[in-house]
Coordinates of N, CA and C in Angstrom, one line a residue:
X1 N -0.3 -6.4 13.4 CA -0.4 -7.8 13.3 C -1.0 -8.4 14.6
X2 N -0.5 -7.9 15.8 CA -1.0 -8.4 17.0 C -2.5 -8.0 17.2
X3 N -2.8 -6.7 16.9 CA -4.1 -6.2 17.1 C -5.1 -7.0 16.2
X4 N -4.8 -7.2 14.9 CA -5.7 -7.9 14.1 C -5.8 -9.4 14.5
X5 N -4.8 -10.0 15.0 CA -4.9 -11.4 15.5 C -5.7 -11.4 16.7
X6 N -5.5 -10.5 17.6 CA -6.3 -10.5 18.9 C -7.8 -10.3 18.6
X7 N -8.1 -9.4 17.6 CA -9.5 -9.1 17.3 C -10.1 -10.0 16.3
X8 N -9.2 -10.9 15.7 CA -9.6 -11.8 14.6 C -10.2 -11.0 13.5
X9 N -9.7 -9.8 13.2 CA -10.2 -9.0 12.1 C -9.6 -9.4 10.8
X10 N -8.5 -10.1 10.8 CA -7.8 -10.5 9.6 C -6.9 -9.4 9.1
X11 N -6.2 -9.7 8.0 CA -5.2 -8.8 7.5 C -5.2 -8.9 6.0
X12 N -4.8 -7.8 5.3 CA -4.7 -7.7 3.9 C -3.2 -7.4 3.5
X13 N -2.6 -8.2 2.7 CA -1.3 -7.9 2.2 C -1.5 -7.5 0.7
X14 N -0.9 -6.3 0.4 CA -1.0 -5.7 -0.9 C 0.1 -6.2 -1.8
X15 N -0.3 -6.9 -2.9 CA 0.6 -7.3 -4.0 C 1.8 -8.1 -3.4
X16 N 1.5 -9.0 -2.5 CA 2.6 -9.8 -1.9 C 2.9 -11.0 -2.8
X17 N 4.2 -11.4 -2.7 CA 4.6 -12.7 -3.4 C 4.2 -13.8 -2.4
X18 N 4.1 -15.1 -3.0 CA 3.8 -16.2 -2.1 C 4.7 -16.4 -0.9
X19 N 6.0 -16.2 -1.1 CA 6.9 -16.4 0.1 C 6.6 -15.4 1.2
X20 N 6.4 -14.1 0.8 CA 6.0 -13.1 1.8 C 4.7 -13.5 2.5
X21 N 3.7 -13.9 1.7 CA 2.4 -14.3 2.3 C 2.5 -15.5 3.2
X22 N 3.4 -16.4 2.9 CA 3.6 -17.6 3.7 C 4.2 -17.2 5.1
X23 N 5.2 -16.3 5.1 CA 5.8 -15.8 6.3 C 4.8 -15.1 7.1
X24 N 4.0 -14.2 6.5 CA 3.1 -13.4 7.2 C 2.0 -14.3 7.8
X25 N 1.4 -15.2 7.0 CA 0.4 -16.1 7.5 C 0.9 -16.9 8.7
X26 N 2.1 -17.3 8.6 CA 2.7 -18.1 9.8 C 2.7 -17.2 11.0
X27 N 3.2 -16.0 10.9 CA 3.2 -15.1 12.1 C 1.8 -14.8 12.6
X28 N 0.9 -14.5 11.7 CA -0.5 -14.2 12.0 C -1.1 -15.4 12.7
X29 N -1.0 -16.5 12.2 CA -1.7 -17.7 12.7 C -1.0 -18.3 14.0
X30 N 0.3 -17.9 14.2 CA 0.9 -18.3 15.4 C 0.3 -17.5 16.6
X31 N -0.2 -16.3 16.3 CA -0.9 -15.5 17.3 C -2.4 -15.9 17.4
X32 N -3.0 -16.2 16.3 CA -4.4 -16.6 16.3 C -4.7 -17.6 15.1
X33 N -4.8 -18.9 15.4 CA -5.0 -19.8 14.3 C -6.2 -19.6 13.5
X34 N -7.2 -18.8 14.0 CA -8.4 -18.6 13.2 C -8.4 -17.3 12.4
X35 N -7.3 -16.5 12.5 CA -7.2 -15.2 11.8 C -7.2 -15.5 10.3
X36 N -7.8 -14.6 9.6 CA -7.9 -14.7 8.1 C -6.9 -13.7 7.4
X37 N -6.5 -14.2 6.2 CA -5.5 -13.4 5.5 C -6.0 -13.2 4.0
X38 N -6.1 -12.0 3.6 CA -6.4 -11.7 2.2 C -5.1 -11.2 1.5
X39 N -4.9 -11.5 0.3 CA -3.7 -11.1 -0.4 C -4.2 -10.6 -1.8
X40 N -3.7 -9.4 -2.2 CA -4.1 -8.9 -3.5 C -3.1 -9.4 -4.5
X41 N -3.5 -9.5 -5.8 CA -2.7 -9.9 -6.9 C -3.2 -9.3 -8.2
X42 N -2.3 -9.0 -9.0 CA -2.7 -8.4 -10.4 C -3.2 -9.6 -11.2
X43 N -4.2 -9.3 -12.0 CA -4.8 -10.2 -12.9 C -4.7 -9.6 -14.3
X44 N -3.8 -10.2 -15.1 CA -3.6 -9.7 -16.5 C -3.2 -10.9 -17.3
X45 N -4.1 -11.5 -18.0 CA -3.9 -12.7 -18.8 C -3.0 -12.4 -20.0
X46 N -2.6 -11.1 -20.2 CA -1.7 -10.8 -21.2 C -0.2 -11.1 -20.8
X47 N -0.1 -11.4 -19.5 CA 1.2 -11.8 -18.8 C 1.1 -13.2 -18.4
X48 N 2.2 -13.9 -18.4 CA 2.1 -15.3 -17.9 C 2.1 -15.4 -16.4
X49 N 1.6 -16.5 -15.9 CA 1.7 -16.8 -14.5 C 0.6 -16.5 -13.6
X50 N -0.6 -16.2 -14.1 CA -1.7 -15.8 -13.3 C -2.2 -17.0 -12.4
X51 N -2.3 -18.2 -13.0 CA -2.7 -19.4 -12.3 C -1.7 -19.7 -11.3
X52 N -0.4 -19.7 -11.7 CA 0.6 -20.1 -10.7 C 0.7 -19.2 -9.5
X53 N 0.5 -17.9 -9.8 CA 0.6 -16.9 -8.7 C -0.6 -17.1 -7.7
X54 N -1.8 -17.3 -8.3 CA -3.0 -17.5 -7.4 C -2.8 -18.8 -6.6
X55 N -2.3 -19.9 -7.3 CA -2.1 -21.1 -6.6 C -1.1 -21.0 -5.5
X56 N 0.0 -20.3 -5.8 CA 1.1 -20.0 -4.8 C 0.6 -19.3 -3.6
X57 N -0.3 -18.3 -3.8 CA -0.8 -17.5 -2.7 C -1.8 -18.3 -1.9
X58 N -2.6 -19.1 -2.5 CA -3.5 -20.0 -1.8 C -2.8 -21.0 -0.9
X59 N -1.7 -21.6 -1.5 CA -0.9 -22.6 -0.8 C -0.2 -21.9 0.3
X60 N 0.2 -20.6 0.2 CA 0.9 -19.9 1.2 C 0.0 -19.5 2.4
X61 N -1.3 -19.7 2.3 CA -2.2 -19.4 3.4 C -3.2 -18.3 3.2
X62 N -3.2 -17.8 2.0 CA -4.2 -16.7 1.7 C -5.6 -17.3 1.7
X63 N -6.5 -16.8 2.5 CA -7.9 -17.2 2.6 C -8.7 -16.6 1.5
X64 N -8.3 -15.4 1.1 CA -9.0 -14.7 0.0 C -8.0 -14.0 -0.9
X65 N -8.4 -13.9 -2.2 CA -7.5 -13.1 -3.1 C -8.3 -11.9 -3.5
X66 N -7.7 -10.8 -3.4 CA -8.2 -9.5 -3.9 C -7.6 -9.2 -5.3
X67 N -8.4 -9.3 -6.3 CA -8.0 -9.2 -7.7 C -7.9 -7.8 -8.2
X68 N -6.7 -7.4 -8.7 CA -6.5 -6.1 -9.2 C -6.3 -6.1 -10.7
X69 N -7.1 -5.4 -11.4 CA -7.0 -5.4 -12.9 C -6.7 -4.0 -13.3
X70 N -5.9 -3.9 -14.3 CA -5.5 -2.6 -14.9 C -6.1 -2.5 -16.3
X71 N -6.1 -1.3 -16.9 CA -6.6 -1.1 -18.2 C -8.0 -0.7 -18.2
X72 N -8.7 -0.9 -19.3 CA -10.1 -0.5 -19.5 C -11.0 -1.4 -18.7
X73 N -12.2 -0.9 -18.5 CA -13.2 -1.7 -17.8 C -13.5 -3.0 -18.5
X74 N -13.5 -2.9 -19.9 CA -13.8 -4.0 -20.7 C -12.7 -5.1 -20.5
X75 N -11.5 -4.7 -20.5 CA -10.4 -5.6 -20.3 C -10.4 -6.2 -18.9
X76 N -10.7 -5.4 -17.9 CA -10.8 -5.9 -16.6 C -11.9 -7.0 -16.5
X77 N -13.1 -6.7 -17.1 CA -14.1 -7.7 -17.0 C -13.7 -9.0 -17.7
X78 N -13.0 -8.9 -18.8 CA -12.6 -10.1 -19.5 C -11.6 -10.9 -18.7
X79 N -10.7 -10.2 -18.0 CA -9.7 -10.9 -17.2 C -10.4 -11.5 -16.0
X80 N -11.3 -10.8 -15.4 CA -12.1 -11.4 -14.2 C -12.9 -12.6 -14.6
X81 N -13.5 -12.5 -15.8 CA -14.3 -13.7 -16.3 C -13.4 -14.9 -16.5
X82 N -12.2 -14.6 -17.1 CA -11.3 -15.7 -17.4 C -10.8 -16.3 -16.1
X83 N -10.5 -15.4 -15.1 CA -10.0 -15.9 -13.8 C -11.1 -16.8 -13.2
X84 N -12.4 -16.4 -13.3 CA -13.5 -17.2 -12.7 C -13.6 -18.6 -13.5
X85 N -13.3 -18.6 -14.8 CA -13.5 -19.8 -15.5 C -12.3 -20.7 -15.4
X86 N -11.1 -20.2 -15.4 CA -9.8 -21.0 -15.5 C -9.2 -21.2 -14.1
X87 N -9.0 -20.1 -13.4 CA -8.1 -20.1 -12.2 C -8.9 -20.6 -11.0
X88 N -10.1 -20.0 -10.7 CA -10.9 -20.3 -9.5 C -11.1 -21.8 -9.4
X89 N -11.6 -22.5 -10.4 CA -11.8 -24.0 -10.3 C -10.5 -24.7 -10.0
X90 N -9.4 -24.3 -10.4 CA -8.1 -24.9 -10.2 C -7.6 -24.8 -8.7
X91 N -8.2 -23.8 -8.0 CA -7.8 -23.6 -6.6 C -8.6 -24.5 -5.6
X92 N -9.6 -25.1 -6.1 CA -10.3 -26.1 -5.2 C -11.4 -25.5 -4.4

């Protein structure tokens, strides 16, 4: 954490919940207010809560979302297309 803050290289949290991302973002930005944070999240529109999770992570301080899709390539493309159409515009 200190090294990435010092170098302004940013950090990646893997599959973190919004509360964890918020705590981490606070610690990171206390060391370097310009440090960037990416957080990965699963994207599966067969499950509820994709928009809420993305919004929660963005509000928690994630600068970027790394989208993780499971299943076939076709299903992943469909989920990513839907994310781009529905979720991304809602994040501002």
